[in-house]
Coordinates of C-alpha atoms in Angstrom, one line a residue:
M1 CA 109.0 37.5 26.5
S2 CA 107.9 35.2 23.5
W3 CA 107.7 31.4 24.2
S4 CA 111.2 30.8 22.6
R5 CA 113.4 33.9 24.7
R6 CA 111.5 32.0 27.8
F7 CA 112.4 28.3 26.5
G8 CA 116.0 29.6 26.5
W9 CA 116.2 31.5 29.4
T10 CA 114.8 29.0 31.5
L11 CA 117.7 26.3 30.1
G12 CA 120.2 28.9 30.9
L13 CA 119.2 29.4 34.5
C14 CA 118.9 25.7 35.0
A15 CA 122.5 25.1 33.5
L16 CA 123.8 27.7 35.7
F17 CA 122.0 25.8 38.6
F18 CA 123.6 22.3 37.4
M19 CA 127.3 24.2 37.0
L20 CA 126.8 25.8 40.7
F21 CA 125.9 21.9 42.0
A22 CA 128.7 20.5 39.6
G23 CA 131.3 22.5 40.7
W24 CA 131.8 23.8 36.2
L25 CA 132.1 20.0 36.0
G26 CA 135.7 20.0 38.3
L27 CA 136.7 23.2 36.7
L28 CA 135.9 25.4 39.9
P29 CA 135.0 22.3 42.4
D30 CA 134.5 24.8 45.1
T31 CA 131.2 26.9 43.5
V32 CA 128.2 26.0 45.5
T33 CA 130.6 26.5 48.8
N34 CA 131.0 29.9 47.7
L35 CA 128.3 31.7 48.9
V36 CA 128.7 34.7 46.4
A37 CA 127.6 32.8 43.6
D38 CA 125.3 30.7 44.9
A39 CA 123.5 34.0 46.3
A40 CA 123.9 35.1 42.3
V41 CA 122.2 32.1 40.6
L42 CA 119.8 32.0 43.4
S43 CA 119.0 35.7 42.8
L44 CA 119.1 35.2 38.9
I45 CA 116.5 32.5 39.5
G46 CA 114.2 34.8 41.7
L47 CA 114.1 37.8 39.2
Y48 CA 113.3 35.0 36.7
A49 CA 110.1 33.8 38.8
V50 CA 109.0 37.2 39.8
R51 CA 109.0 38.5 36.2
V52 CA 108.6 36.4 34.1
G53 CA 107.5 32.8 35.3
A54 CA 107.4 30.9 38.1
L55 CA 106.2 27.4 36.9
G56 CA 108.8 26.2 33.7
I57 CA 111.8 27.4 36.3
G58 CA 110.5 25.2 39.0
L59 CA 110.5 22.2 37.1
G60 CA 113.8 23.1 35.4
L61 CA 115.1 23.0 39.0
F62 CA 112.7 19.9 40.0
V63 CA 114.6 18.0 37.2
V64 CA 118.2 19.1 38.0
L65 CA 118.0 18.5 41.3
F66 CA 117.5 14.5 39.9
A67 CA 119.9 14.6 37.1
L68 CA 122.6 15.9 39.5
N69 CA 122.2 12.4 41.2
A70 CA 121.9 10.6 38.2
D71 CA 124.9 8.5 39.4
Q72 CA 122.8 7.1 41.8
A73 CA 120.0 5.8 39.7
T74 CA 121.2 1.9 40.1
I75 CA 119.8 2.3 43.4
A76 CA 116.5 3.6 42.7
L77 CA 116.5 0.4 39.7
G78 CA 116.3 -2.2 42.4
T79 CA 120.0 -3.3 42.8
P80 CA 121.9 -4.3 45.9
A81 CA 123.0 -1.5 48.0
T82 CA 126.4 -1.0 48.4
R83 CA 128.3 -1.8 51.4
S84 CA 128.2 2.1 52.2
G85 CA 125.1 1.8 53.2
L86 CA 122.7 4.0 50.7
P87 CA 119.4 2.8 51.5
T88 CA 117.0 1.3 48.7
S89 CA 114.6 4.4 49.1
Y90 CA 117.1 7.2 48.6
W91 CA 115.1 8.5 45.6
L92 CA 112.0 8.9 48.1
T93 CA 114.0 10.2 50.9
N94 CA 117.0 12.0 49.7
I95 CA 116.2 13.8 46.9
L96 CA 112.6 14.1 46.2
P97 CA 112.2 16.0 49.0
T98 CA 114.9 18.5 47.9
A99 CA 113.7 18.5 44.4
L100 CA 110.4 19.3 45.9
V101 CA 111.6 22.6 47.9
W102 CA 113.5 23.9 44.8
L103 CA 110.0 23.4 42.7
A104 CA 108.9 25.6 45.4
F105 CA 111.0 28.3 45.7
P106 CA 110.3 30.3 42.4
A107 CA 106.4 29.7 42.6
I108 CA 106.9 31.8 46.8
A109 CA 109.3 34.2 45.1
R110 CA 106.2 35.1 42.8
F111 CA 103.4 34.9 45.0
L112 CA 105.0 37.0 47.7
A113 CA 106.2 39.6 45.2
R114 CA 102.8 40.2 43.9
R115 CA 101.4 41.0 47.5
L116 CA 104.4 43.3 47.7
P117 CA 105.4 46.8 45.8
P118 CA 107.2 46.3 42.7
I119 CA 110.4 47.6 44.3
L120 CA 110.2 45.1 47.1
S121 CA 110.5 42.6 44.6
G122 CA 113.9 41.3 46.3
L123 CA 112.7 41.2 49.3
A124 CA 109.7 38.7 48.3
I125 CA 112.7 36.7 46.5
G126 CA 115.4 36.3 50.3
L127 CA 111.3 35.8 52.1
A128 CA 110.7 32.8 49.8
L129 CA 113.9 31.4 50.2
L130 CA 113.9 32.1 54.2
A131 CA 111.7 29.3 53.8
L132 CA 112.9 26.5 52.4
P133 CA 114.9 24.8 55.1
A134 CA 111.2 24.5 56.8
L135 CA 110.0 22.9 54.2
R136 CA 112.9 20.9 53.6
Y137 CA 112.9 19.7 57.0
I138 CA 109.1 19.9 58.1
N139 CA 109.1 16.8 59.7
R140 CA 112.3 17.6 61.9
P141 CA 111.8 21.0 63.5
D142 CA 115.2 20.5 65.6
L143 CA 117.2 20.8 62.0
F144 CA 115.6 23.7 60.6
V145 CA 116.0 25.8 64.3
D146 CA 119.5 24.9 63.5
V147 CA 119.7 25.9 60.3
Y148 CA 119.3 29.4 61.1
L149 CA 120.1 29.9 64.7
H150 CA 123.6 27.8 64.4
P151 CA 124.5 27.6 60.9
R152 CA 128.0 25.6 61.2
P153 CA 129.5 22.3 58.8
G154 CA 126.9 19.3 59.0
N155 CA 124.0 21.1 59.6
F156 CA 123.6 23.3 56.7
A157 CA 120.4 23.4 54.5
I158 CA 120.0 22.7 50.9
L159 CA 123.7 24.3 49.8
P160 CA 127.0 23.9 51.9
V161 CA 126.9 27.6 53.1
P162 CA 125.4 29.9 56.2
W163 CA 121.2 30.2 55.5
P164 CA 120.8 33.0 57.0
S165 CA 123.8 35.0 55.3
L166 CA 122.5 33.6 51.8
V167 CA 119.1 35.0 52.1
A168 CA 120.3 37.9 53.3
L169 CA 123.0 38.3 50.1
V170 CA 120.3 36.9 47.7
T171 CA 118.0 39.9 49.0
V172 CA 120.5 42.6 48.7
F173 CA 121.6 41.2 45.0
A174 CA 118.2 41.0 43.7
T175 CA 117.0 44.2 45.5
V176 CA 120.3 45.9 43.2
A177 CA 119.1 44.4 40.3
V178 CA 115.1 45.1 40.4
L179 CA 116.4 48.7 41.1
L180 CA 118.3 48.6 37.7
L181 CA 116.1 46.7 36.0
Q182 CA 113.7 49.2 36.7
R183 CA 115.4 51.7 35.0
P184 CA 114.8 52.7 31.2
Q185 CA 117.8 52.6 29.9
P186 CA 118.3 49.0 28.6
S187 CA 122.5 49.1 29.2
L188 CA 121.6 49.1 33.0
R189 CA 119.4 46.4 33.0
R190 CA 121.4 44.5 31.0
A191 CA 124.2 45.4 33.3
A192 CA 122.3 44.0 36.1
V193 CA 121.7 40.3 34.3
G194 CA 125.3 40.1 33.5
A195 CA 126.9 40.9 36.5
L196 CA 125.0 38.3 38.1
I197 CA 126.4 35.7 36.0
A198 CA 129.5 37.3 35.8
A199 CA 129.7 36.7 39.9
T200 CA 128.9 33.1 39.2
I201 CA 131.9 32.6 38.0
L202 CA 133.9 35.2 39.1
A203 CA 133.3 34.7 42.6
P204 CA 134.7 31.1 42.8
G205 CA 137.3 31.8 40.3
F206 CA 139.0 33.9 42.4
D207 CA 138.7 31.3 45.6
A208 CA 139.5 28.8 43.3
A209 CA 143.3 30.9 41.7
A210 CA 143.7 31.8 45.9
S211 CA 143.4 28.1 46.8
G212 CA 145.5 26.3 44.7
V213 CA 148.5 29.6 45.3
R214 CA 147.8 28.4 49.0
L215 CA 147.6 24.4 48.2
R216 CA 151.2 24.8 46.7
T217 CA 152.7 25.0 50.6
S218 CA 150.1 23.3 52.5
V219 CA 147.3 21.2 52.8
D220 CA 144.0 21.9 53.0
V221 CA 142.0 19.9 55.7
Q222 CA 138.3 20.2 56.3
P223 CA 136.6 20.0 58.2
A224 CA 139.3 20.7 60.5
A225 CA 137.4 18.8 63.8
G226 CA 134.7 16.6 64.0
G227 CA 133.5 12.5 64.9
P228 CA 135.5 9.5 64.0
L229 CA 132.4 9.0 60.9
T230 CA 133.0 12.4 60.0
P231 CA 134.1 12.4 56.3
V232 CA 137.4 14.5 55.9
T233 CA 138.9 15.7 52.4
V234 CA 142.2 16.5 52.4
R235 CA 144.0 18.5 49.5
A236 CA 147.1 19.6 47.9
R237 CA 148.8 20.8 44.9
L238 CA 151.5 18.3 44.8
A239 CA 154.7 19.1 42.6
T240 CA 156.4 15.8 42.0
D241 CA 155.2 12.7 39.9
D242 CA 155.8 10.3 42.8
V243 CA 152.6 8.0 44.2
P244 CA 151.3 10.3 47.0
I245 CA 150.7 8.5 50.4
L246 CA 148.1 9.7 53.4
L247 CA 149.2 9.6 57.1
W248 CA 147.2 9.6 60.0
D249 CA 149.8 10.4 63.0
G250 CA 152.6 8.7 60.5
Q251 CA 151.1 5.7 59.8
P252 CA 149.5 5.4 55.9
V253 CA 145.8 5.4 55.9
T254 CA 144.9 2.5 53.7
T255 CA 140.7 3.0 53.7
G256 CA 138.9 5.8 51.9
A257 CA 135.5 7.3 53.3
F258 CA 133.5 5.0 51.3
L259 CA 135.2 1.6 52.7
E260 CA 137.5 1.5 49.4
P261 CA 140.7 1.0 49.3
L262 CA 142.9 4.8 49.6
R263 CA 143.6 5.9 46.1
P264 CA 144.8 9.7 46.3
F265 CA 143.4 11.3 43.0
V266 CA 143.8 14.7 41.2
F267 CA 140.9 16.4 40.9
A268 CA 141.1 20.5 39.4
G269 CA 144.7 20.0 39.8
A270 CA 145.2 19.2 43.3
T271 CA 145.4 15.7 44.9
R272 CA 142.7 14.9 46.6
A273 CA 141.5 11.7 49.6
D274 CA 138.8 11.6 51.5
F275 CA 139.0 9.3 54.6
L276 CA 137.1 8.9 57.7
P277 CA 138.9 8.9 60.9
G278 CA 137.4 6.2 62.9
L279 CA 138.9 3.7 61.1
E280 CA 142.4 5.5 61.7
A281 CA 141.7 5.9 65.8
M282 CA 139.6 6.7 68.5
D283 CA 141.8 8.5 70.5
P284 CA 139.7 12.3 71.3
G285 CA 142.0 15.3 70.5
R286 CA 145.0 16.7 68.4
H287 CA 146.0 14.5 65.3
E288 CA 148.2 14.9 62.5
V289 CA 146.6 14.3 58.7
S290 CA 149.6 15.0 56.3
I291 CA 150.5 14.1 52.8
T292 CA 153.5 13.2 50.7
A293 CA 155.1 13.0 47.8
G294 CA 158.6 12.0 47.4
N295 CA 160.3 14.2 49.6
D296 CA 157.2 16.7 49.8
R297 CA 154.9 16.6 53.1
R298 CA 152.3 18.3 53.7
A299 CA 150.8 18.4 57.5
S300 CA 147.6 19.8 59.4
P301 CA 145.9 18.8 62.4
F302 CA 142.6 17.3 62.9
V303 CA 140.7 17.2 66.4
L304 CA 139.0 14.4 66.9
N305 CA 135.8 15.4 69.5
A306 CA 134.9 14.0 72.7
P307 CA 131.9 11.3 72.8
S308 CA 129.2 12.9 74.2
G309 CA 125.3 12.8 73.5
L310 CA 124.9 9.4 72.2
H311 CA 124.6 6.5 74.2
I312 CA 124.9 2.5 72.7
A313 CA 125.0 -0.8 74.1
L314 CA 124.1 -4.2 74.0
A315 CA 120.3 -5.6 74.5
D316 CA 119.8 -9.9 73.8
G317 CA 122.6 -9.4 71.8
H318 CA 121.2 -6.1 69.3
V319 CA 122.6 -2.9 69.3
V320 CA 121.0 0.1 70.8
V321 CA 121.4 3.3 70.4
S322 CA 119.9 6.0 72.2
G323 CA 120.2 9.7 73.1
G324 CA 120.1 11.8 69.8
A325 CA 117.9 14.0 68.3
P326 CA 114.1 12.3 67.0
N327 CA 114.3 11.0 63.7
A328 CA 118.0 12.3 63.5
E329 CA 120.6 10.8 60.5
L330 CA 122.5 8.1 62.4
D331 CA 125.6 6.3 60.6
M332 CA 126.8 3.2 62.0
L333 CA 130.5 1.9 61.6
T334 CA 131.0 -1.7 62.7
L335 CA 134.4 -3.3 62.8
G336 CA 134.6 -7.4 62.8
S337 CA 135.6 -10.1 61.9
A338 CA 133.9 -9.3 57.9
G339 CA 135.8 -6.8 57.9
P340 CA 134.6 -3.1 57.7
E341 CA 130.7 -2.0 56.9
L342 CA 129.2 1.3 56.9
L343 CA 125.1 2.0 57.1
H344 CA 122.6 4.9 57.1
R345 CA 119.9 5.2 59.2
H346 CA 117.7 7.3 61.0
L347 CA 116.9 7.5 64.7
D348 CA 113.1 6.9 65.9
G349 CA 110.9 9.5 66.8
A350 CA 112.4 8.9 70.7
G351 CA 116.0 9.2 69.6
T352 CA 116.4 5.6 69.4
W353 CA 117.6 3.3 67.1
R354 CA 117.9 -0.5 67.0
S355 CA 119.7 -3.3 65.4
P356 CA 117.8 -5.9 63.5
L357 CA 119.9 -8.6 63.7
R358 CA 121.9 -10.1 66.8
L359 CA 125.6 -9.8 66.9
D360 CA 127.9 -13.1 67.3
D361 CA 128.6 -13.0 71.0
A362 CA 131.8 -15.3 70.3
A363 CA 133.5 -12.3 68.0
A364 CA 135.6 -9.3 69.0
F365 CA 133.8 -6.3 67.4
R366 CA 133.3 -2.8 67.8
V367 CA 130.4 -0.4 66.8
I368 CA 130.9 3.4 66.3
A369 CA 127.2 5.5 66.3
Q370 CA 127.4 9.1 65.0
S371 CA 124.5 11.9 64.6
G372 CA 125.8 14.7 64.0
D373 CA 127.7 16.1 66.4
A374 CA 127.1 13.3 68.9
W375 CA 128.9 9.7 68.9
A376 CA 129.3 6.9 71.0
V377 CA 131.7 3.8 70.6
L378 CA 130.7 0.5 71.5
D379 CA 134.0 -2.4 71.9
S380 CA 133.1 -6.2 72.4
A381 CA 136.5 -8.6 72.6
H382 CA 136.7 -12.2 73.1

């Protein structure tokens, strides 16, 4: 293959990878959560790496990961962290490890394929994909074990889909494509590649169409259960131009998931709002989430899980969280006289975290800590 064709294919596959994460720039917003679309794109990337070259496409994926997060570039340039608590090391601790994993994926697939018969190239691509969560969380074995054994919302790996299912589907897609690509008829080879490219658009397109029909008469609340600091997304396709209002148990929700005034917005034809349950109530159990616009009212339940797993206490005026997994991510919401503050931190190797600052003993406050599915709350009233 000529260098110009290699460049064109690499650029095209990187564009597909970008569009997968970007939801085709809003036209197909749920593309990245569509298992078929994810598998089709990764099969194409793996086949290119195995049959043509791994370095160029790997570097392209590396760059794409940074391009996808360009809206966070100001953090890397040294501006103060926002009130939502994004760390100043965002690029080094969040984006760089993931980008390195995608850089490694084509190389691993090509390495394995060269040690297996050509007919097993699809298996090599699947095995390379299987290794990615272990590479991403090499210092967190508890996380990648959960990714493989308990694939559920909240512990997905590099893509928000169940990883074992994704690996299996990529292996099937890539194996079928390899069989067709080895046929002498050019039409079969073109059909194999064309079918995978079409799947990246048609599969999420059908999902979007079905979702659009459903959202005309109902409301979508995702996830349907979680802790107080689990970001909840509410979507509905409203048939009126009246101002939409989001309600929790009949009371208006005024603060969004990033501690900004809640303003429902229209995205891909559906009205969307994001919020944190912990800003509304702390009573475990079933709650009603509804969205209204004029006479159009939609409602759906959300189950607030009971506190468990974590322990939170005061020690010499410092908040101490314990009982979590070693080095796990930790979300902290403080509600005090200065208003809410949301921080994203990490537990230490013993599964604990201690706040560096003392809390004002004379002030009333509430501190909510959540790590994965575990959470706890500390109230102090004076």
